[in-house]
């Protein structure tokens, strides 16, 4: 990357002031691919941005773009009222911030480190014990998507922290506050990633199936995407059934779905495909049927999934 001349950088910073809006200072701790994307976006949107990373050389491209590099985590925390942390894991979060915990008093700490709901709850309690306002977050995009208003950033915990720093957080993506319970963002993150992996793997299995007949993925995918719009309609309908615990089989019953998935399994087997995914789906449908939901809608599968976790709820 070519470094801008001093005059160029001063001109760019001056243009931020010309916007007539004073941008709030932000600190970003952790400069992996995602942390660097967060910091670069904040710099681009005119926020005075301080960065720190354990490997200092990762800050150089950001400094070249106008960020300020802190020498220590303590200096980084002191630089801004909003501290965004995006490090490797929960242990790295504590390894970085525990030594400077007393400096967090009165700050807003936004943790965008991937973690479990239980780790998010622990981090929130830890932050409160040091008089920091804590907001846990989950980034629902890859680094190239940071800065797009179409990309969701899920937050839970302090609504005050989100409202106070909304302009900076909106610069990163669409901020959705899920509730005061700190673990909710991580819980949604896990659930949505499971949805993504299931959907992507189903699409890839379908792509392999039609590909066995020399149909290119580029030809199949527009039809698949259009079909997914119908699937989202099924989900919306079934959500009310799940909440009510009542699954009227007035569209397509579990029994019908079992018969239908056999066609997929046979077609894939005849073309030499790995059928682990559809076999798993069929087995889950059969467990649902055996639990008395053969004449219920597909939404009744949730009863088997819940009982598999030792929860159990609702009735047909």
mmCIF file of N, CA and C in Angstrom, residues 195-315:
data_model
loop_
_atom_site.group_PDB
_atom_site.id
_atom_site.type_symbol
_atom_site.label_atom_id
_atom_site.label_comp_id
_atom_site.label_asym_id
_atom_site.label_seq_id
_atom_site.Cartn_x
_atom_site.Cartn_y
_atom_site.Cartn_z
ATOM 1 N N UNK A 195 -27.826 -22.108 10.809
ATOM 2 C CA UNK A 195 -28.718 -21.959 9.659
ATOM 3 C C UNK A 195 -27.917 -21.790 8.371
ATOM 4 N N UNK A 196 -26.871 -20.985 8.442
ATOM 5 C CA UNK A 196 -26.047 -20.754 7.258
ATOM 6 C C UNK A 196 -25.390 -22.047 6.781
ATOM 7 N N UNK A 197 -24.771 -22.782 7.703
ATOM 8 C CA UNK A 197 -24.066 -24.000 7.314
ATOM 9 C C UNK A 197 -25.029 -25.040 6.748
ATOM 10 N N UNK A 198 -26.204 -25.152 7.370
ATOM 11 C CA UNK A 198 -27.189 -26.106 6.872
ATOM 12 C C UNK A 198 -27.653 -25.717 5.471
ATOM 13 N N UNK A 199 -27.924 -24.424 5.287
ATOM 14 C CA UNK A 199 -28.395 -23.949 3.985
ATOM 15 C C UNK A 199 -27.322 -24.087 2.916
ATOM 16 N N UNK A 200 -26.099 -23.678 3.245
ATOM 17 C CA UNK A 200 -25.014 -23.749 2.273
ATOM 18 C C UNK A 200 -24.714 -25.198 1.883
ATOM 19 N N UNK A 201 -24.736 -26.100 2.882
ATOM 20 C CA UNK A 201 -24.448 -27.497 2.574
ATOM 21 C C UNK A 201 -25.564 -28.117 1.747
ATOM 22 N N UNK A 202 -26.812 -27.742 2.049
ATOM 23 C CA UNK A 202 -27.929 -28.209 1.232
ATOM 24 C C UNK A 202 -27.823 -27.717 -0.197
ATOM 25 N N UNK A 203 -27.425 -26.455 -0.357
ATOM 26 C CA UNK A 203 -27.237 -25.912 -1.703
ATOM 27 C C UNK A 203 -26.112 -26.643 -2.431
ATOM 28 N N UNK A 204 -25.021 -26.914 -1.736
ATOM 29 C CA UNK A 204 -23.903 -27.608 -2.367
ATOM 30 C C UNK A 204 -24.273 -29.041 -2.738
ATOM 31 N N UNK A 205 -25.084 -29.701 -1.901
ATOM 32 C CA UNK A 205 -25.540 -31.054 -2.243
ATOM 33 C C UNK A 205 -26.420 -31.008 -3.494
ATOM 34 N N UNK A 206 -27.317 -30.029 -3.541
ATOM 35 C CA UNK A 206 -28.163 -29.867 -4.722
ATOM 36 C C UNK A 206 -27.352 -29.524 -5.959
ATOM 37 N N UNK A 207 -26.332 -28.689 -5.780
ATOM 38 C CA UNK A 207 -25.464 -28.317 -6.901
ATOM 39 C C UNK A 207 -24.704 -29.535 -7.422
ATOM 40 N N UNK A 208 -24.250 -30.380 -6.495
ATOM 41 C CA UNK A 208 -23.565 -31.606 -6.908
ATOM 42 C C UNK A 208 -24.522 -32.549 -7.639
ATOM 43 N N UNK A 209 -25.777 -32.586 -7.183
ATOM 44 C CA UNK A 209 -26.763 -33.473 -7.804
ATOM 45 C C UNK A 209 -27.029 -33.073 -9.259
ATOM 46 N N UNK A 210 -27.341 -31.806 -9.474
ATOM 47 C CA UNK A 210 -27.598 -31.384 -10.858
ATOM 48 C C UNK A 210 -26.308 -31.349 -11.661
ATOM 49 N N UNK A 211 -25.186 -31.112 -10.967
ATOM 50 C CA UNK A 211 -23.898 -31.097 -11.654
ATOM 51 C C UNK A 211 -23.527 -32.448 -12.228
ATOM 52 N N UNK A 212 -24.085 -33.521 -11.633
ATOM 53 C CA UNK A 212 -23.831 -34.857 -12.181
ATOM 54 C C UNK A 212 -24.410 -34.997 -13.587
ATOM 55 N N UNK A 213 -25.329 -34.106 -13.935
ATOM 56 C CA UNK A 213 -25.917 -34.083 -15.284
ATOM 57 C C UNK A 213 -25.360 -32.922 -16.110
ATOM 58 N N UNK A 214 -24.152 -32.471 -15.723
ATOM 59 C CA UNK A 214 -23.424 -31.416 -16.444
ATOM 60 C C UNK A 214 -24.128 -30.060 -16.412
ATOM 61 N N UNK A 215 -24.909 -29.835 -15.368
ATOM 62 C CA UNK A 215 -25.546 -28.521 -15.177
ATOM 63 C C UNK A 215 -24.628 -27.682 -14.283
ATOM 64 N N UNK A 216 -24.242 -26.515 -14.754
ATOM 65 C CA UNK A 216 -23.312 -25.683 -14.003
ATOM 66 C C UNK A 216 -23.986 -25.054 -12.779
ATOM 67 N N UNK A 217 -23.174 -24.809 -11.764
ATOM 68 C CA UNK A 217 -23.672 -24.160 -10.545
ATOM 69 C C UNK A 217 -24.282 -22.796 -10.864
ATOM 70 N N UNK A 218 -23.706 -22.093 -11.844
ATOM 71 C CA UNK A 218 -24.226 -20.770 -12.208
ATOM 72 C C UNK A 218 -25.618 -20.850 -12.821
ATOM 73 N N UNK A 219 -25.948 -21.988 -13.392
ATOM 74 C CA UNK A 219 -27.296 -22.157 -13.940
ATOM 75 C C UNK A 219 -28.285 -22.588 -12.867
ATOM 76 N N UNK A 220 -27.830 -23.419 -11.946
ATOM 77 C CA UNK A 220 -28.713 -23.921 -10.899
ATOM 78 C C UNK A 220 -29.001 -22.884 -9.821
ATOM 79 N N UNK A 221 -28.004 -22.081 -9.489
ATOM 80 C CA UNK A 221 -28.110 -21.209 -8.322
ATOM 81 C C UNK A 221 -29.217 -20.161 -8.409
ATOM 82 N N UNK A 222 -29.464 -19.493 -9.530
ATOM 83 C CA UNK A 222 -30.588 -18.542 -9.561
ATOM 84 C C UNK A 222 -31.930 -19.200 -9.252
ATOM 85 N N UNK A 223 -32.120 -20.441 -9.696
ATOM 86 C CA UNK A 223 -33.355 -21.153 -9.383
ATOM 87 C C UNK A 223 -33.398 -21.487 -7.899
ATOM 88 N N UNK A 224 -32.244 -21.884 -7.345
ATOM 89 C CA UNK A 224 -32.172 -22.197 -5.920
ATOM 90 C C UNK A 224 -32.471 -20.964 -5.068
ATOM 91 N N UNK A 225 -31.919 -19.826 -5.459
ATOM 92 C CA UNK A 225 -32.148 -18.588 -4.703
ATOM 93 C C UNK A 225 -33.625 -18.204 -4.736
ATOM 94 N N UNK A 226 -34.241 -18.355 -5.908
ATOM 95 C CA UNK A 226 -35.669 -18.054 -5.997
ATOM 96 C C UNK A 226 -36.474 -18.994 -5.110
ATOM 97 N N UNK A 227 -36.078 -20.269 -5.056
ATOM 98 C CA UNK A 227 -36.762 -21.235 -4.196
ATOM 99 C C UNK A 227 -36.617 -20.860 -2.721
ATOM 100 N N UNK A 228 -35.461 -20.331 -2.346
ATOM 101 C CA UNK A 228 -35.250 -19.946 -0.943
ATOM 102 C C UNK A 228 -36.213 -18.850 -0.504
ATOM 103 N N UNK A 229 -36.666 -18.020 -1.435
ATOM 104 C CA UNK A 229 -37.653 -17.001 -1.063
ATOM 105 C C UNK A 229 -38.960 -17.655 -0.640
ATOM 106 N N UNK A 230 -39.302 -18.786 -1.281
ATOM 107 C CA UNK A 230 -40.483 -19.534 -0.851
ATOM 108 C C UNK A 230 -40.243 -20.183 0.505
ATOM 109 N N UNK A 231 -39.024 -20.674 0.722
ATOM 110 C CA UNK A 231 -38.688 -21.309 1.995
ATOM 111 C C UNK A 231 -38.819 -20.317 3.144
ATOM 112 N N UNK A 232 -38.426 -19.075 2.919
ATOM 113 C CA UNK A 232 -38.576 -18.075 3.981
ATOM 114 C C UNK A 232 -40.048 -17.862 4.325
ATOM 115 N N UNK A 233 -40.922 -18.010 3.332
ATOM 116 C CA UNK A 233 -42.360 -17.932 3.605
ATOM 117 C C UNK A 233 -42.820 -19.077 4.492
ATOM 118 N N UNK A 234 -42.290 -20.285 4.242
ATOM 119 C CA UNK A 234 -42.621 -21.416 5.108
ATOM 120 C C UNK A 234 -42.168 -21.144 6.538
ATOM 121 N N UNK A 235 -40.979 -20.601 6.673
ATOM 122 C CA UNK A 235 -40.444 -20.317 8.009
ATOM 123 C C UNK A 235 -41.331 -19.332 8.765
ATOM 124 N N UNK A 236 -41.776 -18.299 8.076
ATOM 125 C CA UNK A 236 -42.641 -17.305 8.714
ATOM 126 C C UNK A 236 -43.952 -17.938 9.182
ATOM 127 N N UNK A 237 -44.520 -18.804 8.349
ATOM 128 C CA UNK A 237 -45.750 -19.501 8.725
ATOM 129 C C UNK A 237 -45.517 -20.435 9.909
ATOM 130 N N UNK A 238 -44.411 -21.168 9.858
ATOM 131 C CA UNK A 238 -44.133 -22.157 10.890
ATOM 132 C C UNK A 238 -43.727 -21.523 12.222
ATOM 133 N N UNK A 239 -43.222 -20.300 12.194
ATOM 134 C CA UNK A 239 -42.818 -19.651 13.447
ATOM 135 C C UNK A 239 -43.998 -19.539 14.409
ATOM 136 N N UNK A 240 -45.171 -19.179 13.887
ATOM 137 C CA UNK A 240 -46.359 -19.072 14.740
ATOM 138 C C UNK A 240 -46.742 -20.443 15.295
ATOM 139 N N UNK A 241 -46.593 -21.486 14.485
ATOM 140 C CA UNK A 241 -46.902 -22.840 14.953
ATOM 141 C C UNK A 241 -45.948 -23.262 16.066
ATOM 142 N N UNK A 242 -44.675 -22.954 15.897
ATOM 143 C CA UNK A 242 -43.686 -23.308 16.919
ATOM 144 C C UNK A 242 -43.996 -22.614 18.235
ATOM 145 N N UNK A 243 -44.319 -21.330 18.165
ATOM 146 C CA UNK A 243 -44.623 -20.588 19.393
ATOM 147 C C UNK A 243 -45.888 -21.113 20.072
ATOM 148 N N UNK A 244 -46.851 -21.572 19.261
ATOM 149 C CA UNK A 244 -48.114 -22.076 19.809
ATOM 150 C C UNK A 244 -48.012 -23.541 20.226
ATOM 151 N N UNK A 245 -46.980 -24.247 19.745
ATOM 152 C CA UNK A 245 -46.862 -25.671 20.028
ATOM 153 C C UNK A 245 -47.945 -26.489 19.354
ATOM 154 N N UNK A 246 -48.446 -26.006 18.224
ATOM 155 C CA UNK A 246 -49.534 -26.665 17.490
ATOM 156 C C UNK A 246 -49.163 -26.661 16.012
ATOM 157 N N UNK A 247 -49.180 -27.865 15.371
ATOM 158 C CA UNK A 247 -48.611 -28.008 14.037
ATOM 159 C C UNK A 247 -49.615 -28.625 13.062
ATOM 160 N N UNK A 248 -50.595 -27.846 12.628
ATOM 161 C CA UNK A 248 -51.596 -28.387 11.703
ATOM 162 C C UNK A 248 -50.953 -28.797 10.377
ATOM 163 N N UNK A 249 -51.219 -30.008 9.950
ATOM 164 C CA UNK A 249 -50.610 -30.495 8.714
ATOM 165 C C UNK A 249 -51.429 -30.161 7.494
ATOM 166 N N UNK A 250 -51.742 -28.897 7.305
ATOM 167 C CA UNK A 250 -52.630 -28.494 6.211
ATOM 168 C C UNK A 250 -51.857 -28.045 4.976
ATOM 169 N N UNK A 251 -50.521 -28.161 4.999
ATOM 170 C CA UNK A 251 -49.758 -27.867 3.779
ATOM 171 C C UNK A 251 -49.060 -29.131 3.289
ATOM 172 N N UNK A 252 -48.123 -29.640 4.070
ATOM 173 C CA UNK A 252 -47.441 -30.890 3.728
ATOM 174 C C UNK A 252 -47.022 -31.545 5.034
ATOM 175 N N UNK A 253 -47.480 -32.742 5.273
ATOM 176 C CA UNK A 253 -47.220 -33.409 6.542
ATOM 177 C C UNK A 253 -45.816 -34.015 6.579
ATOM 178 N N UNK A 254 -45.411 -34.420 7.768
ATOM 179 C CA UNK A 254 -44.117 -35.086 7.919
ATOM 180 C C UNK A 254 -44.089 -36.381 7.108
ATOM 181 N N UNK A 255 -45.194 -37.116 7.096
ATOM 182 C CA UNK A 255 -45.260 -38.350 6.299
ATOM 183 C C UNK A 255 -44.982 -38.077 4.824
ATOM 184 N N UNK A 256 -45.546 -37.004 4.303
ATOM 185 C CA UNK A 256 -45.331 -36.634 2.907
ATOM 186 C C UNK A 256 -43.868 -36.242 2.680
ATOM 187 N N UNK A 257 -43.294 -35.527 3.633
ATOM 188 C CA UNK A 257 -41.898 -35.112 3.492
ATOM 189 C C UNK A 257 -40.963 -36.319 3.475
ATOM 190 N N UNK A 258 -41.272 -37.345 4.285
ATOM 191 C CA UNK A 258 -40.436 -38.551 4.308
ATOM 192 C C UNK A 258 -40.465 -39.245 2.953
ATOM 193 N N UNK A 259 -41.652 -39.347 2.377
ATOM 194 C CA UNK A 259 -41.758 -39.971 1.053
ATOM 195 C C UNK A 259 -41.005 -39.159 0.003
ATOM 196 N N UNK A 260 -41.069 -37.850 0.124
ATOM 197 C CA UNK A 260 -40.434 -36.981 -0.865
ATOM 198 C C UNK A 260 -38.920 -37.020 -0.768
ATOM 199 N N UNK A 261 -38.385 -37.054 0.454
ATOM 200 C CA UNK A 261 -36.925 -37.033 0.584
ATOM 201 C C UNK A 261 -36.302 -38.322 0.054
ATOM 202 N N UNK A 262 -37.097 -39.387 -0.009
ATOM 203 C CA UNK A 262 -36.596 -40.626 -0.602
ATOM 204 C C UNK A 262 -36.191 -40.418 -2.066
ATOM 205 N N UNK A 263 -36.917 -39.552 -2.764
ATOM 206 C CA UNK A 263 -36.579 -39.276 -4.157
ATOM 207 C C UNK A 263 -35.204 -38.617 -4.266
ATOM 208 N N UNK A 264 -34.940 -37.690 -3.337
ATOM 209 C CA UNK A 264 -33.639 -37.032 -3.307
ATOM 210 C C UNK A 264 -32.533 -38.055 -3.020
ATOM 211 N N UNK A 265 -32.761 -38.890 -2.018
ATOM 212 C CA UNK A 265 -31.741 -39.875 -1.633
ATOM 213 C C UNK A 265 -31.453 -40.844 -2.782
ATOM 214 N N UNK A 266 -32.501 -41.310 -3.446
ATOM 215 C CA UNK A 266 -32.313 -42.253 -4.549
ATOM 216 C C UNK A 266 -31.593 -41.597 -5.730
ATOM 217 N N UNK A 267 -31.990 -40.359 -6.063
ATOM 218 C CA UNK A 267 -31.365 -39.670 -7.189
ATOM 219 C C UNK A 267 -29.888 -39.405 -6.924
ATOM 220 N N UNK A 268 -29.581 -39.018 -5.691
ATOM 221 C CA UNK A 268 -28.192 -38.737 -5.351
ATOM 222 C C UNK A 268 -27.358 -40.010 -5.314
ATOM 223 N N UNK A 269 -27.921 -41.077 -4.747
ATOM 224 C CA UNK A 269 -27.192 -42.346 -4.677
ATOM 225 C C UNK A 269 -26.890 -42.878 -6.072
ATOM 226 N N UNK A 270 -27.837 -42.724 -6.983
ATOM 227 C CA UNK A 270 -27.646 -43.212 -8.351
ATOM 228 C C UNK A 270 -26.532 -42.462 -9.061
ATOM 229 N N UNK A 271 -26.198 -41.276 -8.581
ATOM 230 C CA UNK A 271 -25.161 -40.462 -9.213
ATOM 231 C C UNK A 271 -23.885 -40.427 -8.382
ATOM 232 N N UNK A 272 -23.808 -41.294 -7.375
ATOM 233 C CA UNK A 272 -22.574 -41.457 -6.610
ATOM 234 C C UNK A 272 -22.289 -40.370 -5.603
ATOM 235 N N UNK A 273 -23.313 -39.636 -5.151
ATOM 236 C CA UNK A 273 -23.093 -38.544 -4.209
ATOM 237 C C UNK A 273 -23.073 -39.041 -2.765
ATOM 238 N N UNK A 274 -22.423 -38.271 -1.917
ATOM 239 C CA UNK A 274 -22.468 -38.498 -0.477
ATOM 240 C C UNK A 274 -23.853 -38.082 0.018
ATOM 241 N N UNK A 275 -24.549 -39.006 0.672
ATOM 242 C CA UNK A 275 -25.918 -38.737 1.104
ATOM 243 C C UNK A 275 -26.048 -38.557 2.614
ATOM 244 N N UNK A 276 -24.939 -38.225 3.291
ATOM 245 C CA UNK A 276 -24.987 -38.120 4.751
ATOM 246 C C UNK A 276 -26.013 -37.086 5.203
ATOM 247 N N UNK A 277 -26.076 -35.932 4.523
ATOM 248 C CA UNK A 277 -27.002 -34.878 4.945
ATOM 249 C C UNK A 277 -28.459 -35.284 4.755
ATOM 250 N N UNK A 278 -28.899 -35.691 3.565
ATOM 251 C CA UNK A 278 -30.310 -36.078 3.433
ATOM 252 C C UNK A 278 -30.681 -37.303 4.279
ATOM 253 N N UNK A 279 -29.743 -38.223 4.487
ATOM 254 C CA UNK A 279 -30.033 -39.367 5.364
ATOM 255 C C UNK A 279 -30.267 -38.900 6.794
ATOM 256 N N UNK A 280 -29.497 -37.924 7.235
ATOM 257 C CA UNK A 280 -29.691 -37.354 8.572
ATOM 258 C C UNK A 280 -31.055 -36.678 8.671
ATOM 259 N N UNK A 281 -31.419 -35.930 7.632
ATOM 260 C CA UNK A 281 -32.714 -35.250 7.632
ATOM 261 C C UNK A 281 -33.856 -36.266 7.653
ATOM 262 N N UNK A 282 -33.725 -37.316 6.862
ATOM 263 C CA UNK A 282 -34.772 -38.332 6.848
ATOM 264 C C UNK A 282 -34.900 -39.003 8.214
ATOM 265 N N UNK A 283 -33.772 -39.321 8.837
ATOM 266 C CA UNK A 283 -33.805 -39.954 10.150
ATOM 267 C C UNK A 283 -34.495 -39.054 11.180
ATOM 268 N N UNK A 284 -34.272 -37.759 11.081
ATOM 269 C CA UNK A 284 -34.919 -36.817 11.999
ATOM 270 C C UNK A 284 -36.421 -36.768 11.743
ATOM 271 N N UNK A 285 -36.818 -36.776 10.471
ATOM 272 C CA UNK A 285 -38.247 -36.821 10.143
ATOM 273 C C UNK A 285 -38.885 -38.101 10.675
ATOM 274 N N UNK A 286 -38.181 -39.215 10.539
ATOM 275 C CA UNK A 286 -38.735 -40.486 11.001
ATOM 276 C C UNK A 286 -38.893 -40.507 12.518
ATOM 277 N N UNK A 287 -37.945 -39.915 13.223
ATOM 278 C CA UNK A 287 -38.089 -39.798 14.685
ATOM 279 C C UNK A 287 -39.299 -38.935 15.033
ATOM 280 N N UNK A 288 -39.530 -37.890 14.235
ATOM 281 C CA UNK A 288 -40.697 -37.027 14.459
ATOM 282 C C UNK A 288 -41.988 -37.802 14.216
ATOM 283 N N UNK A 289 -42.025 -38.564 13.130
ATOM 284 C CA UNK A 289 -43.192 -39.417 12.859
ATOM 285 C C UNK A 289 -43.415 -40.408 13.985
ATOM 286 N N UNK A 290 -42.360 -41.053 14.450
ATOM 287 C CA UNK A 290 -42.477 -42.065 15.497
ATOM 288 C C UNK A 290 -42.913 -41.457 16.827
ATOM 289 N N UNK A 291 -42.701 -40.142 16.972
ATOM 290 C CA UNK A 291 -43.148 -39.446 18.182
ATOM 291 C C UNK A 291 -44.606 -39.019 18.081
ATOM 292 N N UNK A 292 -45.269 -39.396 16.978
ATOM 293 C CA UNK A 292 -46.698 -39.113 16.833
ATOM 294 C C UNK A 292 -47.027 -37.915 15.988
ATOM 295 N N UNK A 293 -46.052 -37.411 15.198
ATOM 296 C CA UNK A 293 -46.277 -36.192 14.414
ATOM 297 C C UNK A 293 -46.310 -36.450 12.909
ATOM 298 N N UNK A 294 -46.602 -37.689 12.494
ATOM 299 C CA UNK A 294 -46.621 -37.990 11.072
ATOM 300 C C UNK A 294 -47.605 -37.159 10.288
ATOM 301 N N UNK A 295 -48.728 -36.813 10.895
ATOM 302 C CA UNK A 295 -49.744 -36.014 10.205
ATOM 303 C C UNK A 295 -49.619 -34.522 10.509
ATOM 304 N N UNK A 296 -48.546 -34.140 11.183
ATOM 305 C CA UNK A 296 -48.322 -32.726 11.514
ATOM 306 C C UNK A 296 -47.477 -32.053 10.438
ATOM 307 N N UNK A 297 -47.370 -30.741 10.521
ATOM 308 C CA UNK A 297 -46.521 -30.005 9.587
ATOM 309 C C UNK A 297 -45.048 -30.243 9.915
ATOM 310 N N UNK A 298 -44.186 -29.823 8.996
ATOM 311 C CA UNK A 298 -42.745 -30.011 9.200
ATOM 312 C C UNK A 298 -42.248 -29.278 10.441
ATOM 313 N N UNK A 299 -42.964 -28.255 10.860
ATOM 314 C CA UNK A 299 -42.548 -27.505 12.050
ATOM 315 C C UNK A 299 -42.490 -28.387 13.288
ATOM 316 N N UNK A 300 -43.222 -29.510 13.289
ATOM 317 C CA UNK A 300 -43.236 -30.390 14.452
ATOM 318 C C UNK A 300 -41.895 -31.066 14.699
ATOM 319 N N UNK A 301 -40.990 -31.005 13.722
ATOM 320 C CA UNK A 301 -39.646 -31.557 13.922
ATOM 321 C C UNK A 301 -38.966 -30.907 15.125
ATOM 322 N N UNK A 302 -39.364 -29.694 15.445
ATOM 323 C CA UNK A 302 -38.745 -29.005 16.577
ATOM 324 C C UNK A 302 -38.959 -29.759 17.882
ATOM 325 N N UNK A 303 -40.051 -30.542 17.972
ATOM 326 C CA UNK A 303 -40.291 -31.309 19.186
ATOM 327 C C UNK A 303 -39.195 -32.343 19.408
ATOM 328 N N UNK A 304 -38.754 -32.987 18.337
ATOM 329 C CA UNK A 304 -37.671 -33.965 18.436
ATOM 330 C C UNK A 304 -36.350 -33.261 18.754
ATOM 331 N N UNK A 305 -36.119 -32.117 18.133
ATOM 332 C CA UNK A 305 -34.891 -31.382 18.386
ATOM 333 C C UNK A 305 -34.824 -30.905 19.823
ATOM 334 N N UNK A 306 -35.944 -30.434 20.353
ATOM 335 C CA UNK A 306 -35.973 -29.990 21.748
ATOM 336 C C UNK A 306 -35.737 -31.145 22.713
ATOM 337 N N UNK A 307 -36.368 -32.256 22.460
ATOM 338 C CA UNK A 307 -36.221 -33.385 23.362
ATOM 339 C C UNK A 307 -34.817 -33.973 23.266
ATOM 340 N N UNK A 308 -34.217 -33.814 22.096
ATOM 341 C CA UNK A 308 -32.826 -34.254 21.960
ATOM 342 C C UNK A 308 -31.900 -33.495 22.866
ATOM 343 N N UNK A 309 -32.310 -32.255 23.222
ATOM 344 C CA UNK A 309 -31.516 -31.427 24.139
ATOM 345 C C UNK A 309 -32.012 -31.567 25.555
ATOM 346 N N UNK A 310 -32.974 -32.450 25.772
ATOM 347 C CA UNK A 310 -33.485 -32.654 27.117
ATOM 348 C C UNK A 310 -34.455 -31.578 27.573
ATOM 349 N N UNK A 311 -35.101 -30.891 26.578
ATOM 350 C CA UNK A 311 -36.004 -29.807 26.941
ATOM 351 C C UNK A 311 -37.444 -30.295 26.844
ATOM 352 N N UNK A 312 -37.904 -30.539 25.625
ATOM 353 C CA UNK A 312 -39.275 -31.005 25.426
ATOM 354 C C UNK A 312 -40.293 -29.914 25.704
ATOM 355 N N UNK A 313 -41.153 -29.655 24.740
ATOM 356 C CA UNK A 313 -42.173 -28.625 24.917
ATOM 357 C C UNK A 313 -43.228 -28.793 23.865
ATOM 358 N N UNK A 314 -44.416 -28.295 24.158
ATOM 359 C CA UNK A 314 -45.481 -28.221 23.176
ATOM 360 C C UNK A 314 -46.127 -29.548 22.912
ATOM 361 N N UNK A 315 -47.173 -29.508 22.080
ATOM 362 C CA UNK A 315 -47.887 -30.704 21.686
ATOM 363 C C UNK A 315 -48.479 -30.505 20.319
#
